[in-house]
XYZ file of C-alpha atoms in Angstrom:
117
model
C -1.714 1.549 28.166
C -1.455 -0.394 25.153
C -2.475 0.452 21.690
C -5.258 -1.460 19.535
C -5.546 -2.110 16.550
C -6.890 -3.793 13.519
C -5.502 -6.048 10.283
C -7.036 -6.158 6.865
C -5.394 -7.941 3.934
C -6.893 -8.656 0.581
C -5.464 -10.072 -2.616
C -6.801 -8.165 -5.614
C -6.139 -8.989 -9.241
C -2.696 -8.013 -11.571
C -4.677 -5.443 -12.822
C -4.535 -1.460 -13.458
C -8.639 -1.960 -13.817
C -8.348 -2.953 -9.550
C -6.603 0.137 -8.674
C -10.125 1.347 -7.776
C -11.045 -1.407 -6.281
C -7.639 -0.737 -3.848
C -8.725 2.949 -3.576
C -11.875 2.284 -2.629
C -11.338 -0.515 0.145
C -8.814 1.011 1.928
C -10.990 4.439 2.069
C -12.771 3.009 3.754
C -10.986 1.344 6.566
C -8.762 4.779 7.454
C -9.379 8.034 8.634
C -6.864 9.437 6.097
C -7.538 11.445 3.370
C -4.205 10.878 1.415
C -4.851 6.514 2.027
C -6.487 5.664 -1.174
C -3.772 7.591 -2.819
C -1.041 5.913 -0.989
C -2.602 1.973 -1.200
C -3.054 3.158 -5.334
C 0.573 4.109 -5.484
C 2.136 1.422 -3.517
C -0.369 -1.227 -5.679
C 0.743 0.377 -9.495
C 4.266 -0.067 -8.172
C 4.221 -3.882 -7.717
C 2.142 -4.123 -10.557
C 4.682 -2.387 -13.011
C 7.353 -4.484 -10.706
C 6.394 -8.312 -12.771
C 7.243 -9.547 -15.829
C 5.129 -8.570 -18.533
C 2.892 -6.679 -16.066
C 1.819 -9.980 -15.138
C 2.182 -11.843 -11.051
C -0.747 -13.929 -9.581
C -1.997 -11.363 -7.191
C -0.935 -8.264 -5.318
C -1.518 -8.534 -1.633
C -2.824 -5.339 0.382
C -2.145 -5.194 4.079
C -3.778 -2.172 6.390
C -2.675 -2.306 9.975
C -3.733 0.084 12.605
C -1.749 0.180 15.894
C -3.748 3.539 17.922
C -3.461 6.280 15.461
C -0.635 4.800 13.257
C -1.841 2.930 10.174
C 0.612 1.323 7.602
C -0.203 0.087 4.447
C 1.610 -2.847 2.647
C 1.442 -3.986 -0.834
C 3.423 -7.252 -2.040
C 3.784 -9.244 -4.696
C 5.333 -12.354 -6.042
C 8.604 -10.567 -7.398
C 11.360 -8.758 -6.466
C 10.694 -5.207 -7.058
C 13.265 -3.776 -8.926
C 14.925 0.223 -8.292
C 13.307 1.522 -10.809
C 9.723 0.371 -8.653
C 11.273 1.541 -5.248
C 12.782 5.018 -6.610
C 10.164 6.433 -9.279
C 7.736 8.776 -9.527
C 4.986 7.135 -7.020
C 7.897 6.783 -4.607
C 8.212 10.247 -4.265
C 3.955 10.448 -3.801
C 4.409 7.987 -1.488
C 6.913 9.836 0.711
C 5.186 13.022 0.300
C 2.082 11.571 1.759
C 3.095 9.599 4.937
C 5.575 10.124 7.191
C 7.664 7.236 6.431
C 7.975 4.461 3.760
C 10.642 1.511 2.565
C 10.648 -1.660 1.056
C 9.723 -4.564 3.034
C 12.537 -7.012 4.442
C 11.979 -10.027 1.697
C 12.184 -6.924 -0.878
C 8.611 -8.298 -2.623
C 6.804 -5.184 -1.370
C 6.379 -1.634 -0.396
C 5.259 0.292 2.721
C 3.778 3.017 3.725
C 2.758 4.669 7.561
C 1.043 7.743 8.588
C -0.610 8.649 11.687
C -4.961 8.654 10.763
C -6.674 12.044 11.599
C -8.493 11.953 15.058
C -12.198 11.629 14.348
């Protein structure tokens, strides 16, 4: 039996004011308490990732495969150690069950299995 699921992706502003605006639209696409905080960690990361703060948008991806979910951030830069090691990297991997940087090293990941509802 195969497992279905769903894609979201938005691009929200360069911002620390959209950090809410992350929290809040990936609350409420998952049935998992710890998602806003992940999608808010894995978003501050990129942003602190740019120049001067400053890239044209930060992507968020949510994919759902059954009860797996992952959640993607990416941006237009490189992200450097300092973005993939800190102190939301170790929120991150508290809170899911596995994380990384994605292949084109632009982005972050997170995936956690949702709560049964």
């Amino acid at each position: 039996m195969s497992e279905s699921g769903h894609t979201w992706r938005l691009a929200f502003q360069s911002h620390p004011a959209e950090a809410a605006r992350v929290r809040r639209w990936t609350g409420v696409r998952l049935a998992y308490d710890d998602a806003p905080t992940i999608a808010n960690e894995l978003f501050i990361a990129i942003l602190g990732s740019s120049p001067a703060r400053r890239t044209d948008a930060i992507e968020i991806t949510i994919s759902t495969a059954g009860r797996r979910a992952r959640i993607t951030a990416s941006g237009a830069y490189r992200l450097p150690v300092v973005q993939t090691h800190g102190p939301g990297a170790l929120i991150i991997n508290r809170l899911s069950q596995s994380s990384g940087v994605t292949a084109n090293g632009y982005g972050l990941w997170a995936q956690f299995h949702q709560e049964l509802t």
